[in-house]
Amino acid sequence: MTRIPSHAFGGIWRLTASRSLSARHLASLLGLVAVMAVILGAFLHSKNGPERYLGFVTGLYFTFLVPLMAFLSGSGALREDLKPASADYLFTRSLPRPLYLLFKYAAHLVLAQLDFLAALAVLITAASVWHAPDLGRAIPAMVLAQALGVAVFSALGFLFAVISPRFHVIWGLLYGGVVEKGFGNIPMQLNRLSMTHQIGLLLEPLTKAGGPAQAGEFTLAGRIGILLAFTAGTLLVAAFTFGRQEVVTGGRAEV
Amino acid sequence: MNAVIEAENLSRFYGMVLGLNNVTFAVRPGLTGVVGPNGAGKTTLFRLLTGQIRPSSGTLRVFGANPWNNPDVLGRLAYCPESEMMAPDLRPVEWLSALAMISGLSAESAKGGARQALGRVGLPPEHWRKRFTAMSKGMRQRVKLAQCLLHDPQLLILDEPMNGLDPMGREDLGNVLRELAREGKAILVSSHILQDLEALCGEFLLLRWGRIPRSLNESVSASARTHWPESTTFRCESPERLARYFFDLGLLRGCEMIPDTGTLHARWAAPERFYGEFSRLLLESGIQIHEVQSTASFLEKALGPASPP
């Protein structure tokens, strides 16, 4: 029987997609989108007005909600497979574990991007209804910023799920607080370590919310390159670690 | 016959918690039962064999190689875990196809393999398109077994595969496993239904508190199993007459009777004579027999009461 590892992507895709298309997942996505629509509607009706819409969206959505939700969905996707009951079916097959992680990330990323595009569509529709200025010019940058943000923080979710399956949220929040928000707000070159800062800079032409530009800051292509390189590096570390650690560590109950 | 699995002084600890403690054994092609009370180390043994965890000390070879993180070894074995973690929104053919593809089969081969495996485990085709949530435990159990057959493995490790199956289902499963064993595969199977294991397996590994005690395993060795049970319980129309009949033939060493329930508990002086002519003796007794029961299976006797070491 011929066995080709690349076929494994098809299998992982099917299992991942089945979870993403489950009624439970779709209901939670719908709920999230509805909550966002309410928050956005309240903002646009407030004294801030539609003219401050892009700043609001950059500050709350692109540099907080997208990173947080992408991190949680990435770590959650891998953690589901790391539960002993799932691992017994998935990691007792001939596919090397690092390759499994990379295929899983690819499948998850495609589906996560679709979820986040639905959320972004709500933001854009709401802004359009309330006539937010410069919306047409902002849309390409918003789509790019979101796509990169989802890729970066899903990869971070995978890494933290591998390093600490039980406490990944705590470690993730610590990382977010220290590196993303802490370093990201320091007006020195150290803030380049913050990926939310880099995402903010992608949206800088539309708003000043990304923070003041530094001397020697990167071009748009450079910023995209940094985000992609960070994603690739994070995934490689996750795959390397995953290939060398025990998948399940039985407790006394399952000896 | 070459051993498929060889373990030597194999130990696994979870911090201070004992998983397996210095066990040495070999498993050859055919059916081997793994028996032990909860916490005996069965799951740890299976996870070591499937390369999910590393030994703390000792050596483990599966197909002559270390199974830890070894795709070549994993490609030749299959594991049917006790747990059920099937995607609830999937149907058996979809789930099995996905798992077969993860094993490296093309989409077309995976679908064909899934149908073939479901047919082999006896799941009727009308259930192949049902969601797992709409299936009985017995049906899901068959699907779990089918996922082991997708990539034609040489070693099958089955953790409680009889769970949830009715007697007919257990018999069907037993036939499938016997057929696989005849094809030269090695099958390691655990079950808490000891009578089924006794009927199915030729070899046994008895685990207790993370060890494989030599005395226990000798007591279930092939030579020990040629010994007949030393006592038998009958439910019949007249326990007194049956006892007298056996006594006159010189078969009885002792007996207890409960006339109210028509029960005779007979201890044999010469068990081989009774079991050797079992049917003739009972027919010639002329007494109506309702039930015959061996007091304990040899596995039950070997395991005895569970108590800490």
mmCIF file of N, CA, C and O in Angstrom, chain A residues 95-188:
data_model
loop_
_atom_site.group_PDB
_atom_site.id
_atom_site.type_symbol
_atom_site.label_atom_id
_atom_site.label_comp_id
_atom_site.label_asym_id
_atom_site.label_seq_id
_atom_site.Cartn_x
_atom_site.Cartn_y
_atom_site.Cartn_z
ATOM 1 N N LEU A 95 2.096 9.435 10.407
ATOM 2 C CA LEU A 95 2.458 10.812 10.061
ATOM 3 C C LEU A 95 3.348 11.410 11.154
ATOM 4 O O LEU A 95 2.952 11.448 12.319
ATOM 5 N N PRO A 96 4.556 11.891 10.783
ATOM 6 C CA PRO A 96 5.403 12.523 11.812
ATOM 7 C C PRO A 96 4.687 13.702 12.466
ATOM 8 O O PRO A 96 4.002 14.467 11.793
ATOM 9 N N ARG A 97 4.869 13.815 13.772
ATOM 10 C CA ARG A 97 4.105 14.824 14.519
ATOM 11 C C ARG A 97 4.377 16.271 14.080
ATOM 12 O O ARG A 97 3.442 17.060 14.006
ATOM 13 N N PRO A 98 5.638 16.619 13.788
ATOM 14 C CA PRO A 98 5.851 18.002 13.329
ATOM 15 C C PRO A 98 5.043 18.315 12.064
ATOM 16 O O PRO A 98 4.478 19.393 11.924
ATOM 17 N N LEU A 99 4.975 17.315 11.169
ATOM 18 C CA LEU A 99 4.217 17.513 9.938
ATOM 19 C C LEU A 99 2.724 17.636 10.259
ATOM 20 O O LEU A 99 2.014 18.436 9.644
ATOM 21 N N TYR A 100 2.278 16.851 11.234
ATOM 22 C CA TYR A 100 0.874 16.943 11.642
ATOM 23 C C TYR A 100 0.566 18.370 12.094
ATOM 24 O O TYR A 100 -0.442 18.960 11.701
ATOM 25 N N LEU A 101 1.457 18.917 12.919
ATOM 26 C CA LEU A 101 1.208 20.262 13.448
ATOM 27 C C LEU A 101 1.136 21.285 12.318
ATOM 28 O O LEU A 101 0.260 22.160 12.313
ATOM 29 N N LEU A 102 2.041 21.171 11.353
ATOM 30 C CA LEU A 102 2.050 22.150 10.255
ATOM 31 C C LEU A 102 0.783 22.010 9.397
ATOM 32 O O LEU A 102 0.175 23.012 9.000
ATOM 33 N N PHE A 103 0.379 20.775 9.121
ATOM 34 C CA PHE A 103 -0.849 20.561 8.340
ATOM 35 C C PHE A 103 -2.067 21.073 9.118
ATOM 36 O O PHE A 103 -2.980 21.661 8.546
ATOM 37 N N LYS A 104 -2.053 20.819 10.411
ATOM 38 C CA LYS A 104 -3.185 21.252 11.236
ATOM 39 C C LYS A 104 -3.274 22.779 11.220
ATOM 40 O O LYS A 104 -4.365 23.352 11.132
ATOM 41 N N TYR A 105 -2.116 23.427 11.317
ATOM 42 C CA TYR A 105 -2.107 24.892 11.305
ATOM 43 C C TYR A 105 -2.668 25.398 9.985
ATOM 44 O O TYR A 105 -3.486 26.325 9.960
ATOM 45 N N ALA A 106 -2.208 24.789 8.878
ATOM 46 C CA ALA A 106 -2.669 25.244 7.562
ATOM 47 C C ALA A 106 -4.187 25.101 7.448
ATOM 48 O O ALA A 106 -4.884 26.028 6.994
ATOM 49 N N ALA A 107 -4.706 23.954 7.865
ATOM 50 C CA ALA A 107 -6.161 23.724 7.776
ATOM 51 C C ALA A 107 -6.906 24.706 8.680
ATOM 52 O O ALA A 107 -7.904 25.322 8.279
ATOM 53 N N HIS A 108 -6.382 24.869 9.903
ATOM 54 C CA HIS A 108 -7.038 25.772 10.859
ATOM 55 C C HIS A 108 -7.012 27.207 10.343
ATOM 56 O O HIS A 108 -8.011 27.937 10.466
ATOM 57 N N LEU A 109 -5.874 27.607 9.759
ATOM 58 C CA LEU A 109 -5.727 29.002 9.325
ATOM 59 C C LEU A 109 -6.758 29.352 8.255
ATOM 60 O O LEU A 109 -7.376 30.421 8.312
ATOM 61 N N VAL A 110 -6.936 28.448 7.287
ATOM 62 C CA VAL A 110 -7.903 28.718 6.217
ATOM 63 C C VAL A 110 -9.294 28.943 6.822
ATOM 64 O O VAL A 110 -9.986 29.922 6.487
ATOM 65 N N LEU A 111 -9.684 28.058 7.730
ATOM 66 C CA LEU A 111 -11.027 28.148 8.310
ATOM 67 C C LEU A 111 -11.157 29.365 9.233
ATOM 68 O O LEU A 111 -12.189 30.034 9.251
ATOM 69 N N ALA A 112 -10.080 29.652 9.978
ATOM 70 C CA ALA A 112 -10.114 30.821 10.871
ATOM 71 C C ALA A 112 -10.219 32.111 10.067
ATOM 72 O O ALA A 112 -10.937 33.037 10.451
ATOM 73 N N GLN A 113 -9.499 32.152 8.936
ATOM 74 C CA GLN A 113 -9.573 33.365 8.106
ATOM 75 C C GLN A 113 -11.011 33.598 7.645
ATOM 76 O O GLN A 113 -11.491 34.742 7.615
ATOM 77 N N LEU A 114 -11.708 32.529 7.310
ATOM 78 C CA LEU A 114 -13.106 32.672 6.872
ATOM 79 C C LEU A 114 -13.975 33.202 8.012
ATOM 80 O O LEU A 114 -14.806 34.092 7.818
ATOM 81 N N ASP A 115 -13.756 32.673 9.209
ATOM 82 C CA ASP A 115 -14.504 33.157 10.382
ATOM 83 C C ASP A 115 -14.270 34.649 10.598
ATOM 84 O O ASP A 115 -15.196 35.430 10.813
ATOM 85 N N PHE A 116 -12.991 35.019 10.571
ATOM 86 C CA PHE A 116 -12.655 36.425 10.858
ATOM 87 C C PHE A 116 -13.136 37.345 9.734
ATOM 88 O O PHE A 116 -13.454 38.509 9.984
ATOM 89 N N LEU A 117 -13.155 36.809 8.497
ATOM 90 C CA LEU A 117 -13.681 37.645 7.402
ATOM 91 C C LEU A 117 -15.153 37.944 7.628
ATOM 92 O O LEU A 117 -15.623 39.049 7.318
ATOM 93 N N ALA A 118 -15.878 36.981 8.187
ATOM 94 C CA ALA A 118 -17.300 37.216 8.491
ATOM 95 C C ALA A 118 -17.424 38.346 9.509
ATOM 96 O O ALA A 118 -18.282 39.229 9.374
ATOM 97 N N ALA A 119 -16.548 38.321 10.518
ATOM 98 C CA ALA A 119 -16.582 39.378 11.540
ATOM 99 C C ALA A 119 -16.221 40.728 10.924
ATOM 100 O O ALA A 119 -16.867 41.755 11.214
ATOM 101 N N LEU A 120 -15.207 40.715 10.064
ATOM 102 C CA LEU A 120 -14.789 41.975 9.428
ATOM 103 C C LEU A 120 -15.900 42.522 8.535
ATOM 104 O O LEU A 120 -16.100 43.744 8.449
ATOM 105 N N ALA A 121 -16.607 41.605 7.886
ATOM 106 C CA ALA A 121 -17.716 42.037 7.029
ATOM 107 C C ALA A 121 -18.763 42.798 7.846
ATOM 108 O O ALA A 121 -19.331 43.788 7.377
ATOM 109 N N VAL A 122 -18.974 42.367 9.084
ATOM 110 C CA VAL A 122 -19.934 43.063 9.963
ATOM 111 C C VAL A 122 -19.426 44.477 10.269
ATOM 112 O O VAL A 122 -20.165 45.464 10.200
ATOM 113 N N LEU A 123 -18.121 44.562 10.577
ATOM 114 C CA LEU A 123 -17.525 45.879 10.880
ATOM 115 C C LEU A 123 -17.674 46.823 9.697
ATOM 116 O O LEU A 123 -18.043 47.989 9.851
ATOM 117 N N ILE A 124 -17.372 46.292 8.518
ATOM 118 C CA ILE A 124 -17.392 47.143 7.322
ATOM 119 C C ILE A 124 -18.829 47.538 6.972
ATOM 120 O O ILE A 124 -19.110 48.695 6.634
ATOM 121 N N THR A 125 -19.739 46.580 7.105
ATOM 122 C CA THR A 125 -21.144 46.886 6.801
ATOM 123 C C THR A 125 -21.674 47.955 7.747
ATOM 124 O O THR A 125 -22.324 48.921 7.319
ATOM 125 N N ALA A 126 -21.364 47.791 9.037
ATOM 126 C CA ALA A 126 -21.838 48.772 10.020
ATOM 127 C C ALA A 126 -21.254 50.153 9.718
ATOM 128 O O ALA A 126 -21.970 51.169 9.754
ATOM 129 N N ALA A 127 -19.966 50.164 9.391
ATOM 130 C CA ALA A 127 -19.318 51.454 9.088
ATOM 131 C C ALA A 127 -19.930 52.083 7.854
ATOM 132 O O ALA A 127 -20.093 53.310 7.773
ATOM 133 N N SER A 128 -20.265 51.243 6.901
ATOM 134 C CA SER A 128 -20.853 51.747 5.665
ATOM 135 C C SER A 128 -22.241 52.328 5.927
ATOM 136 O O SER A 128 -22.589 53.383 5.403
ATOM 137 N N VAL A 129 -23.023 51.638 6.772
ATOM 138 C CA VAL A 129 -24.374 52.116 7.093
ATOM 139 C C VAL A 129 -24.314 53.489 7.758
ATOM 140 O O VAL A 129 -25.116 54.372 7.473
ATOM 141 N N TRP A 130 -23.307 53.669 8.659
ATOM 142 C CA TRP A 130 -23.199 54.953 9.372
ATOM 143 C C TRP A 130 -22.216 55.931 8.703
ATOM 144 O O TRP A 130 -21.752 56.870 9.319
ATOM 145 N N HIS A 131 -21.870 55.644 7.459
ATOM 146 C CA HIS A 131 -21.069 56.548 6.619
ATOM 147 C C HIS A 131 -19.743 56.951 7.257
ATOM 148 O O HIS A 131 -19.431 58.138 7.378
ATOM 149 N N ALA A 132 -18.989 55.950 7.662
ATOM 150 C CA ALA A 132 -17.645 56.257 8.178
ATOM 151 C C ALA A 132 -16.769 56.764 7.026
ATOM 152 O O ALA A 132 -16.804 56.187 5.940
ATOM 153 N N PRO A 133 -15.995 57.822 7.248
ATOM 154 C CA PRO A 133 -15.192 58.380 6.158
ATOM 155 C C PRO A 133 -14.014 57.467 5.791
ATOM 156 O O PRO A 133 -13.521 56.705 6.629
ATOM 157 N N ASP A 134 -13.549 57.562 4.561
ATOM 158 C CA ASP A 134 -12.362 56.857 4.056
ATOM 159 C C ASP A 134 -12.501 55.338 4.113
ATOM 160 O O ASP A 134 -11.498 54.614 4.126
ATOM 161 N N LEU A 135 -13.705 54.841 4.154
ATOM 162 C CA LEU A 135 -13.887 53.398 4.321
ATOM 163 C C LEU A 135 -13.334 52.620 3.127
ATOM 164 O O LEU A 135 -12.656 51.597 3.293
ATOM 165 N N GLY A 136 -13.620 53.104 1.909
ATOM 166 C CA GLY A 136 -13.158 52.402 0.708
ATOM 167 C C GLY A 136 -11.654 52.244 0.679
ATOM 168 O O GLY A 136 -11.116 51.185 0.326
ATOM 169 N N ARG A 137 -10.944 53.298 1.115
ATOM 170 C CA ARG A 137 -9.481 53.273 1.120
ATOM 171 C C ARG A 137 -8.961 52.335 2.229
ATOM 172 O O ARG A 137 -7.896 51.738 2.109
ATOM 173 N N ALA A 138 -9.741 52.220 3.282
ATOM 174 C CA ALA A 138 -9.274 51.450 4.452
ATOM 175 C C ALA A 138 -9.430 49.944 4.289
ATOM 176 O O ALA A 138 -8.680 49.174 4.887
ATOM 177 N N ILE A 139 -10.396 49.545 3.455
ATOM 178 C CA ILE A 139 -10.740 48.113 3.414
ATOM 179 C C ILE A 139 -9.547 47.213 3.066
ATOM 180 O O ILE A 139 -9.293 46.224 3.779
ATOM 181 N N PRO A 140 -8.753 47.493 2.004
ATOM 182 C CA PRO A 140 -7.627 46.582 1.697
ATOM 183 C C PRO A 140 -6.649 46.448 2.861
ATOM 184 O O PRO A 140 -6.200 45.340 3.189
ATOM 185 N N ALA A 141 -6.352 47.577 3.507
ATOM 186 C CA ALA A 141 -5.412 47.523 4.645
ATOM 187 C C ALA A 141 -6.013 46.730 5.799
ATOM 188 O O ALA A 141 -5.308 45.985 6.499
ATOM 189 N N MET A 142 -7.308 46.875 6.010
ATOM 190 C CA MET A 142 -7.969 46.142 7.104
ATOM 191 C C MET A 142 -7.941 44.638 6.839
ATOM 192 O O MET A 142 -7.653 43.836 7.738
ATOM 193 N N VAL A 143 -8.207 44.247 5.593
ATOM 194 C CA VAL A 143 -8.197 42.821 5.254
ATOM 195 C C VAL A 143 -6.787 42.254 5.437
ATOM 196 O O VAL A 143 -6.600 41.170 6.012
ATOM 197 N N LEU A 144 -5.792 43.020 4.969
ATOM 198 C CA LEU A 144 -4.394 42.556 5.094
ATOM 199 C C LEU A 144 -3.999 42.441 6.566
ATOM 200 O O LEU A 144 -3.413 41.430 6.992
ATOM 201 N N ALA A 145 -4.317 43.479 7.335
ATOM 202 C CA ALA A 145 -3.950 43.472 8.763
ATOM 203 C C ALA A 145 -4.608 42.304 9.481
ATOM 204 O O ALA A 145 -3.989 41.619 10.304
ATOM 205 N N GLN A 146 -5.855 42.056 9.136
ATOM 206 C CA GLN A 146 -6.555 40.951 9.805
ATOM 207 C C GLN A 146 -5.951 39.604 9.408
ATOM 208 O O GLN A 146 -5.723 38.742 10.259
ATOM 209 N N ALA A 147 -5.710 39.418 8.103
ATOM 210 C CA ALA A 147 -5.168 38.135 7.635
ATOM 211 C C ALA A 147 -3.835 37.846 8.322
ATOM 212 O O ALA A 147 -3.593 36.716 8.796
ATOM 213 N N LEU A 148 -2.977 38.867 8.419
ATOM 214 C CA LEU A 148 -1.666 38.653 9.053
ATOM 215 C C LEU A 148 -1.814 38.452 10.563
ATOM 216 O O LEU A 148 -1.136 37.615 11.159
ATOM 217 N N GLY A 149 -2.726 39.220 11.162
ATOM 218 C CA GLY A 149 -2.940 39.070 12.607
ATOM 219 C C GLY A 149 -3.428 37.665 12.961
ATOM 220 O O GLY A 149 -2.956 37.054 13.926
ATOM 221 N N VAL A 150 -4.339 37.160 12.165
ATOM 222 C CA VAL A 150 -4.859 35.813 12.426
ATOM 223 C C VAL A 150 -3.737 34.783 12.266
ATOM 224 O O VAL A 150 -3.602 33.860 13.073
ATOM 225 N N ALA A 151 -2.911 34.967 11.216
ATOM 226 C CA ALA A 151 -1.813 34.011 10.982
ATOM 227 C C ALA A 151 -0.823 34.027 12.142
ATOM 228 O O ALA A 151 -0.437 32.983 12.672
ATOM 229 N N VAL A 152 -0.430 35.231 12.576
ATOM 230 C CA VAL A 152 0.570 35.361 13.645
ATOM 231 C C VAL A 152 0.050 34.785 14.952
ATOM 232 O O VAL A 152 0.710 33.952 15.598
ATOM 233 N N PHE A 153 -1.141 35.207 15.340
ATOM 234 C CA PHE A 153 -1.593 34.831 16.687
ATOM 235 C C PHE A 153 -2.169 33.417 16.750
ATOM 236 O O PHE A 153 -2.180 32.805 17.820
ATOM 237 N N SER A 154 -2.592 32.871 15.603
ATOM 238 C CA SER A 154 -2.946 31.444 15.587
ATOM 239 C C SER A 154 -1.676 30.619 15.805
ATOM 240 O O SER A 154 -1.690 29.625 16.543
ATOM 241 N N ALA A 155 -0.589 31.043 15.152
ATOM 242 C CA ALA A 155 0.681 30.323 15.325
ATOM 243 C C ALA A 155 1.136 30.391 16.785
ATOM 244 O O ALA A 155 1.593 29.399 17.355
ATOM 245 N N LEU A 156 0.978 31.569 17.389
ATOM 246 C CA LEU A 156 1.341 31.691 18.810
ATOM 247 C C LEU A 156 0.463 30.787 19.675
ATOM 248 O O LEU A 156 0.936 30.179 20.636
ATOM 249 N N GLY A 157 -0.826 30.701 19.317
ATOM 250 C CA GLY A 157 -1.733 29.792 20.031
ATOM 251 C C GLY A 157 -1.256 28.357 19.933
ATOM 252 O O GLY A 157 -1.251 27.622 20.924
ATOM 253 N N PHE A 158 -0.816 27.953 18.758
ATOM 254 C CA PHE A 158 -0.295 26.595 18.577
ATOM 255 C C PHE A 158 0.931 26.379 19.463
ATOM 256 O O PHE A 158 1.065 25.351 20.115
ATOM 257 N N LEU A 159 1.830 27.363 19.457
ATOM 258 C CA LEU A 159 3.070 27.221 20.237
ATOM 259 C C LEU A 159 2.757 27.078 21.726
ATOM 260 O O LEU A 159 3.281 26.188 22.402
ATOM 261 N N PHE A 160 1.879 27.937 22.241
ATOM 262 C CA PHE A 160 1.573 27.870 23.676
ATOM 263 C C PHE A 160 0.791 26.599 24.023
ATOM 264 O O PHE A 160 0.944 26.067 25.122
ATOM 265 N N ALA A 161 -0.025 26.112 23.078
ATOM 266 C CA ALA A 161 -0.753 24.850 23.329
ATOM 267 C C ALA A 161 0.227 23.686 23.412
ATOM 268 O O ALA A 161 0.013 22.742 24.160
ATOM 269 N N VAL A 162 1.311 23.772 22.639
ATOM 270 C CA VAL A 162 2.321 22.702 22.674
ATOM 271 C C VAL A 162 3.148 22.800 23.953
ATOM 272 O O VAL A 162 3.370 21.807 24.646
ATOM 273 N N ILE A 163 3.547 24.017 24.286
ATOM 274 C CA ILE A 163 4.437 24.202 25.445
ATOM 275 C C ILE A 163 3.698 23.920 26.751
ATOM 276 O O ILE A 163 4.223 23.270 27.652
ATOM 277 N N SER A 164 2.483 24.424 26.849
ATOM 278 C CA SER A 164 1.750 24.272 28.110
ATOM 279 C C SER A 164 0.268 24.052 27.829
ATOM 280 O O SER A 164 -0.537 24.985 27.899
ATOM 281 N N PRO A 165 -0.102 22.794 27.503
ATOM 282 C CA PRO A 165 -1.497 22.537 27.126
ATOM 283 C C PRO A 165 -2.509 22.966 28.202
ATOM 284 O O PRO A 165 -3.594 23.419 27.874
ATOM 285 N N ARG A 166 -2.128 22.838 29.469
ATOM 286 C CA ARG A 166 -3.093 23.165 30.534
ATOM 287 C C ARG A 166 -3.194 24.655 30.807
ATOM 288 O O ARG A 166 -4.250 25.179 31.062
ATOM 289 N N PHE A 167 -2.027 25.319 30.773
ATOM 290 C CA PHE A 167 -2.004 26.719 31.229
ATOM 291 C C PHE A 167 -1.683 27.687 30.084
ATOM 292 O O PHE A 167 -1.124 28.755 30.305
ATOM 293 N N HIS A 168 -2.035 27.275 28.860
ATOM 294 C CA HIS A 168 -1.665 28.097 27.702
ATOM 295 C C HIS A 168 -2.309 29.474 27.746
ATOM 296 O O HIS A 168 -1.717 30.454 27.310
ATOM 297 N N VAL A 169 -3.523 29.568 28.318
ATOM 298 C CA VAL A 169 -4.200 30.877 28.349
ATOM 299 C C VAL A 169 -3.459 31.819 29.300
ATOM 300 O O VAL A 169 -3.222 32.988 28.978
ATOM 301 N N ILE A 170 -3.046 31.288 30.453
ATOM 302 C CA ILE A 170 -2.315 32.120 31.425
ATOM 303 C C ILE A 170 -0.991 32.597 30.814
ATOM 304 O O ILE A 170 -0.657 33.787 30.858
ATOM 305 N N TRP A 171 -0.251 31.663 30.216
ATOM 306 C CA TRP A 171 1.020 32.043 29.587
ATOM 307 C C TRP A 171 0.781 33.021 28.439
ATOM 308 O O TRP A 171 1.560 33.964 28.235
ATOM 309 N N GLY A 172 -0.286 32.783 27.695
ATOM 310 C CA GLY A 172 -0.604 33.662 26.578
ATOM 311 C C GLY A 172 -0.921 35.073 27.050
ATOM 312 O O GLY A 172 -0.470 36.058 26.450
ATOM 313 N N LEU A 173 -1.685 35.164 28.143
ATOM 314 C CA LEU A 173 -2.018 36.497 28.677
ATOM 315 C C LEU A 173 -0.769 37.200 29.198
ATOM 316 O O LEU A 173 -0.588 38.409 29.015
ATOM 317 N N LEU A 174 0.108 36.419 29.846
ATOM 318 C CA LEU A 174 1.369 37.003 30.327
ATOM 319 C C LEU A 174 2.203 37.525 29.161
ATOM 320 O O LEU A 174 2.726 38.645 29.194
ATOM 321 N N TYR A 175 2.293 36.706 28.134
ATOM 322 C CA TYR A 175 3.054 37.113 26.945
ATOM 323 C C TYR A 175 2.432 38.370 26.339
ATOM 324 O O TYR A 175 3.131 39.332 25.999
ATOM 325 N N GLY A 176 1.094 38.335 26.218
ATOM 326 C CA GLY A 176 0.406 39.485 25.630
ATOM 327 C C GLY A 176 0.642 40.755 26.432
ATOM 328 O O GLY A 176 0.888 41.826 25.869
ATOM 329 N N GLY A 177 0.589 40.609 27.773
ATOM 330 C CA GLY A 177 0.767 41.782 28.628
ATOM 331 C C GLY A 177 2.181 42.326 28.553
ATOM 332 O O GLY A 177 2.400 43.544 28.429
ATOM 333 N N VAL A 178 3.167 41.430 28.610
ATOM 334 C CA VAL A 178 4.570 41.888 28.674
ATOM 335 C C VAL A 178 5.080 42.303 27.301
ATOM 336 O O VAL A 178 5.589 43.414 27.116
ATOM 337 N N VAL A 179 4.969 41.413 26.308
ATOM 338 C CA VAL A 179 5.585 41.675 25.003
ATOM 339 C C VAL A 179 4.689 42.533 24.121
ATOM 340 O O VAL A 179 5.126 43.569 23.603
ATOM 341 N N GLU A 180 3.429 42.085 23.958
ATOM 342 C CA GLU A 180 2.572 42.782 22.996
ATOM 343 C C GLU A 180 2.184 44.179 23.478
ATOM 344 O O GLU A 180 2.333 45.150 22.748
ATOM 345 N N LYS A 181 1.699 44.264 24.687
ATOM 346 C CA LYS A 181 1.266 45.586 25.167
ATOM 347 C C LYS A 181 2.416 46.336 25.852
ATOM 348 O O LYS A 181 2.570 47.535 25.672
ATOM 349 N N GLY A 182 3.235 45.616 26.637
ATOM 350 C CA GLY A 182 4.338 46.266 27.350
ATOM 351 C C GLY A 182 5.385 46.817 26.391
ATOM 352 O O GLY A 182 5.544 48.033 26.236
ATOM 353 N N PHE A 183 6.086 45.906 25.714
ATOM 354 C CA PHE A 183 7.122 46.339 24.764
ATOM 355 C C PHE A 183 6.525 47.185 23.633
ATOM 356 O O PHE A 183 7.150 48.120 23.142
ATOM 357 N N GLY A 184 5.306 46.786 23.213
ATOM 358 C CA GLY A 184 4.694 47.464 22.059
ATOM 359 C C GLY A 184 4.456 48.944 22.294
ATOM 360 O O GLY A 184 4.424 49.725 21.332
ATOM 361 N N ASN A 185 4.315 49.339 23.543
ATOM 362 C CA ASN A 185 4.048 50.756 23.826
ATOM 363 C C ASN A 185 5.306 51.535 24.197
ATOM 364 O O ASN A 185 5.228 52.715 24.529
ATOM 365 N N ILE A 186 6.460 50.874 24.179
ATOM 366 C CA ILE A 186 7.707 51.580 24.474
ATOM 367 C C ILE A 186 8.194 52.248 23.190
ATOM 368 O O ILE A 186 8.344 51.574 22.169
ATOM 369 N N PRO A 187 8.412 53.540 23.198
ATOM 370 C CA PRO A 187 8.836 54.211 21.953
ATOM 371 C C PRO A 187 10.319 53.984 21.653
ATOM 372 O O PRO A 187 11.108 54.916 21.556
ATOM 373 N N MET A 188 10.713 52.740 21.585
ATOM 374 C CA MET A 188 12.088 52.361 21.240
ATOM 375 C C MET A 188 12.008 51.212 20.243
ATOM 376 O O MET A 188 10.937 50.682 19.988
#
